[in-house]
Amino acid sequence: MFGKICPYCREKIKKNAVVCRYCHRDLKAEKSDDCSSLWIFAGFTGLALGAAAVLGLGYLNERKRWKEHDSACDFEKDATDQAG
Ligand SMILES: [Zn+2]
């Protein structure tokens, strides 16, 4: 495990080599970086979705309470109208 195979010339080279010592071609960043950034993106998307779900549920609960509050206010108004 002290090296990898150059994809161009199939020679054994060092694992973290940036340029192949045999054919001198660029070997930097073979998808592994893309993969990690993809995972970070997935993590952020998951967090955003979770936050949106929590906010949505909270909003629905609040709306239910507002509706109850509104009907209570209407009832009070009717009562005062009748009294006055
Ligand atoms: Zn090579």
mmCIF file with all atom_site columns, C-alpha atoms and ligand atoms in Angstrom:
data_model
loop_
_atom_site.group_PDB
_atom_site.id
_atom_site.type_symbol
_atom_site.label_atom_id
_atom_site.label_alt_id
_atom_site.label_comp_id
_atom_site.label_asym_id
_atom_site.label_entity_id
_atom_site.label_seq_id
_atom_site.pdbx_PDB_ins_code
_atom_site.Cartn_x
_atom_site.Cartn_y
_atom_site.Cartn_z
_atom_site.occupancy
_atom_site.B_iso_or_equiv
_atom_site.pdbx_formal_charge
_atom_site.auth_seq_id
_atom_site.auth_comp_id
_atom_site.auth_asym_id
_atom_site.auth_atom_id
_atom_site.pdbx_PDB_model_num
ATOM   1  C  CA . MET A 1 1  ? 0.000   0.000  0.000   1.00 0.00 ? 1  MET A CA 1
ATOM   2  C  CA . PHE A 1 2  ? 2.947   2.360  -0.573  1.00 0.00 ? 2  PHE A CA 1
ATOM   3  C  CA . GLY A 1 3  ? 1.813   3.556  -3.938  1.00 0.00 ? 3  GLY A CA 1
ATOM   4  C  CA . LYS A 1 4  ? -0.729  3.561  -6.708  1.00 0.00 ? 4  LYS A CA 1
ATOM   5  C  CA . ILE A 1 5  ? -0.736  2.754  -10.387 1.00 0.00 ? 5  ILE A CA 1
ATOM   6  C  CA . CYS A 1 6  ? -0.524  5.624  -12.869 1.00 0.00 ? 6  CYS A CA 1
ATOM   7  C  CA . PRO A 1 7  ? -3.730  5.571  -14.927 1.00 0.00 ? 7  PRO A CA 1
ATOM   8  C  CA . TYR A 1 8  ? -1.815  6.679  -18.020 1.00 0.00 ? 8  TYR A CA 1
ATOM   9  C  CA . CYS A 1 9  ? 1.301   4.510  -18.147 1.00 0.00 ? 9  CYS A CA 1
ATOM   10 C  CA . ARG A 1 10 ? 0.377   1.844  -15.549 1.00 0.00 ? 10 ARG A CA 1
ATOM   11 C  CA . GLU A 1 11 ? 3.635   2.336  -13.674 1.00 0.00 ? 11 GLU A CA 1
ATOM   12 C  CA . LYS A 1 12 ? 3.795   2.099  -9.905  1.00 0.00 ? 12 LYS A CA 1
ATOM   13 C  CA . ILE A 1 13 ? 4.136   5.583  -8.394  1.00 0.00 ? 13 ILE A CA 1
ATOM   14 C  CA . LYS A 1 14 ? 3.803   7.183  -4.960  1.00 0.00 ? 14 LYS A CA 1
ATOM   15 C  CA . LYS A 1 15 ? 0.331   7.405  -3.460  1.00 0.00 ? 15 LYS A CA 1
ATOM   16 C  CA . ASN A 1 16 ? 0.261   11.200 -3.095  1.00 0.00 ? 16 ASN A CA 1
ATOM   17 C  CA . ALA A 1 17 ? 2.197   11.939 -6.268  1.00 0.00 ? 17 ALA A CA 1
ATOM   18 C  CA . VAL A 1 18 ? 0.896   14.950 -8.190  1.00 0.00 ? 18 VAL A CA 1
ATOM   19 C  CA . VAL A 1 19 ? 2.836   14.172 -11.353 1.00 0.00 ? 19 VAL A CA 1
ATOM   20 C  CA . CYS A 1 20 ? 3.763   10.717 -12.596 1.00 0.00 ? 20 CYS A CA 1
ATOM   21 C  CA . ARG A 1 21 ? 7.509   10.201 -12.426 1.00 0.00 ? 21 ARG A CA 1
ATOM   22 C  CA . TYR A 1 22 ? 7.455   8.046  -15.551 1.00 0.00 ? 22 TYR A CA 1
ATOM   23 C  CA . CYS A 1 23 ? 5.160   9.794  -18.019 1.00 0.00 ? 23 CYS A CA 1
ATOM   24 C  CA . HIS A 1 24 ? 5.036   13.192 -16.203 1.00 0.00 ? 24 HIS A CA 1
ATOM   25 C  CA . ARG A 1 25 ? 1.287   13.600 -16.497 1.00 0.00 ? 25 ARG A CA 1
ATOM   26 C  CA . ASP A 1 26 ? -0.943  15.389 -13.998 1.00 0.00 ? 26 ASP A CA 1
ATOM   27 C  CA . LEU A 1 27 ? -2.495  13.089 -11.402 1.00 0.00 ? 27 LEU A CA 1
ATOM   28 C  CA . LYS A 1 28 ? -3.997  15.638 -8.975  1.00 0.00 ? 28 LYS A CA 1
ATOM   29 C  CA . ALA A 1 29 ? -7.487  15.454 -7.440  1.00 0.00 ? 29 ALA A CA 1
ATOM   30 C  CA . GLU A 1 30 ? -9.108  12.322 -8.756  1.00 0.00 ? 30 GLU A CA 1
ATOM   31 C  CA . LYS A 1 31 ? -12.739 12.803 -7.736  1.00 0.00 ? 31 LYS A CA 1
ATOM   32 C  CA . SER A 1 32 ? -12.077 12.211 -4.012  1.00 0.00 ? 32 SER A CA 1
ATOM   33 C  CA . ASP A 1 33 ? -12.387 15.958 -3.334  1.00 0.00 ? 33 ASP A CA 1
ATOM   34 C  CA . ASP A 1 34 ? -15.601 16.229 -5.350  1.00 0.00 ? 34 ASP A CA 1
ATOM   35 C  CA . CYS A 1 35 ? -17.010 13.390 -3.309  1.00 0.00 ? 35 CYS A CA 1
ATOM   36 C  CA . SER A 1 36 ? -16.329 15.059 0.063   1.00 0.00 ? 36 SER A CA 1
ATOM   37 C  CA . SER A 1 37 ? -17.848 18.368 -1.062  1.00 0.00 ? 37 SER A CA 1
ATOM   38 C  CA . LEU A 1 38 ? -20.881 16.435 -2.265  1.00 0.00 ? 38 LEU A CA 1
ATOM   39 C  CA . TRP A 1 39 ? -21.261 14.923 1.205   1.00 0.00 ? 39 TRP A CA 1
ATOM   40 C  CA . ILE A 1 40 ? -20.986 18.381 2.795   1.00 0.00 ? 40 ILE A CA 1
ATOM   41 C  CA . PHE A 1 41 ? -23.667 19.626 0.390   1.00 0.00 ? 41 PHE A CA 1
ATOM   42 C  CA . ALA A 1 42 ? -25.869 16.661 1.295   1.00 0.00 ? 42 ALA A CA 1
ATOM   43 C  CA . GLY A 1 43 ? -25.382 17.417 4.994   1.00 0.00 ? 43 GLY A CA 1
ATOM   44 C  CA . PHE A 1 44 ? -26.404 21.054 4.560   1.00 0.00 ? 44 PHE A CA 1
ATOM   45 C  CA . THR A 1 45 ? -29.427 20.062 2.502   1.00 0.00 ? 45 THR A CA 1
ATOM   46 C  CA . GLY A 1 46 ? -30.480 17.629 5.235   1.00 0.00 ? 46 GLY A CA 1
ATOM   47 C  CA . LEU A 1 47 ? -30.096 20.331 7.884   1.00 0.00 ? 47 LEU A CA 1
ATOM   48 C  CA . ALA A 1 48 ? -32.109 22.811 5.809   1.00 0.00 ? 48 ALA A CA 1
ATOM   49 C  CA . LEU A 1 49 ? -34.877 20.263 5.225   1.00 0.00 ? 49 LEU A CA 1
ATOM   50 C  CA . GLY A 1 50 ? -34.969 19.438 8.951   1.00 0.00 ? 50 GLY A CA 1
ATOM   51 C  CA . ALA A 1 51 ? -35.161 23.109 9.890   1.00 0.00 ? 51 ALA A CA 1
ATOM   52 C  CA . ALA A 1 52 ? -37.899 23.693 7.321   1.00 0.00 ? 52 ALA A CA 1
ATOM   53 C  CA . ALA A 1 53 ? -39.891 20.756 8.691   1.00 0.00 ? 53 ALA A CA 1
ATOM   54 C  CA . VAL A 1 54 ? -39.583 22.044 12.277  1.00 0.00 ? 54 VAL A CA 1
ATOM   55 C  CA . LEU A 1 55 ? -40.524 25.582 11.228  1.00 0.00 ? 55 LEU A CA 1
ATOM   56 C  CA . GLY A 1 56 ? -43.480 24.302 9.196   1.00 0.00 ? 56 GLY A CA 1
ATOM   57 C  CA . LEU A 1 57 ? -44.811 22.237 12.089  1.00 0.00 ? 57 LEU A CA 1
ATOM   58 C  CA . GLY A 1 58 ? -44.336 25.159 14.490  1.00 0.00 ? 58 GLY A CA 1
ATOM   59 C  CA . TYR A 1 59 ? -46.164 27.472 12.088  1.00 0.00 ? 59 TYR A CA 1
ATOM   60 C  CA . LEU A 1 60 ? -49.087 25.052 11.794  1.00 0.00 ? 60 LEU A CA 1
ATOM   61 C  CA . ASN A 1 61 ? -49.341 24.804 15.586  1.00 0.00 ? 61 ASN A CA 1
ATOM   62 C  CA . GLU A 1 62 ? -49.228 28.596 15.938  1.00 0.00 ? 62 GLU A CA 1
ATOM   63 C  CA . ARG A 1 63 ? -51.927 29.005 13.281  1.00 0.00 ? 63 ARG A CA 1
ATOM   64 C  CA . LYS A 1 64 ? -54.157 26.576 15.150  1.00 0.00 ? 64 LYS A CA 1
ATOM   65 C  CA . ARG A 1 65 ? -53.711 28.647 18.288  1.00 0.00 ? 65 ARG A CA 1
ATOM   66 C  CA . TRP A 1 66 ? -54.423 31.892 16.394  1.00 0.00 ? 66 TRP A CA 1
ATOM   67 C  CA . LYS A 1 67 ? -57.660 30.427 15.043  1.00 0.00 ? 67 LYS A CA 1
ATOM   68 C  CA . GLU A 1 68 ? -58.778 29.462 18.544  1.00 0.00 ? 68 GLU A CA 1
ATOM   69 C  CA . HIS A 1 69 ? -57.773 32.902 19.804  1.00 0.00 ? 69 HIS A CA 1
ATOM   70 C  CA . ASP A 1 70 ? -59.688 34.604 16.965  1.00 0.00 ? 70 ASP A CA 1
ATOM   71 C  CA . SER A 1 71 ? -62.890 32.699 17.658  1.00 0.00 ? 71 SER A CA 1
ATOM   72 C  CA . ALA A 1 72 ? -62.569 33.582 21.346  1.00 0.00 ? 72 ALA A CA 1
ATOM   73 C  CA . CYS A 1 73 ? -62.263 37.253 20.390  1.00 0.00 ? 73 CYS A CA 1
ATOM   74 C  CA . ASP A 1 74 ? -65.338 37.023 18.155  1.00 0.00 ? 74 ASP A CA 1
ATOM   75 C  CA . PHE A 1 75 ? -67.267 35.500 21.021  1.00 0.00 ? 75 PHE A CA 1
ATOM   76 C  CA . GLU A 1 76 ? -66.214 38.339 23.322  1.00 0.00 ? 76 GLU A CA 1
ATOM   77 C  CA . LYS A 1 77 ? -67.184 40.945 20.725  1.00 0.00 ? 77 LYS A CA 1
ATOM   78 C  CA . ASP A 1 78 ? -70.621 39.375 20.289  1.00 0.00 ? 78 ASP A CA 1
ATOM   79 C  CA . ALA A 1 79 ? -71.078 39.386 24.058  1.00 0.00 ? 79 ALA A CA 1
ATOM   80 C  CA . THR A 1 80 ? -70.229 43.071 24.357  1.00 0.00 ? 80 THR A CA 1
ATOM   81 C  CA . ASP A 1 81 ? -72.471 43.928 21.392  1.00 0.00 ? 81 ASP A CA 1
ATOM   82 C  CA . GLN A 1 82 ? -75.376 42.271 23.086  1.00 0.00 ? 82 GLN A CA 1
ATOM   83 C  CA . ALA A 1 83 ? -74.628 43.983 26.384  1.00 0.00 ? 83 ALA A CA 1
ATOM   84 C  CA . GLY A 1 84 ? -74.199 47.399 24.782  1.00 0.00 ? 84 GLY A CA 1
HETATM 85 ZN ZN . ZN  B 2 .  ? 2.526   7.621  -15.732 1.00 0.00 ? 1  ZN  B ZN 1
#
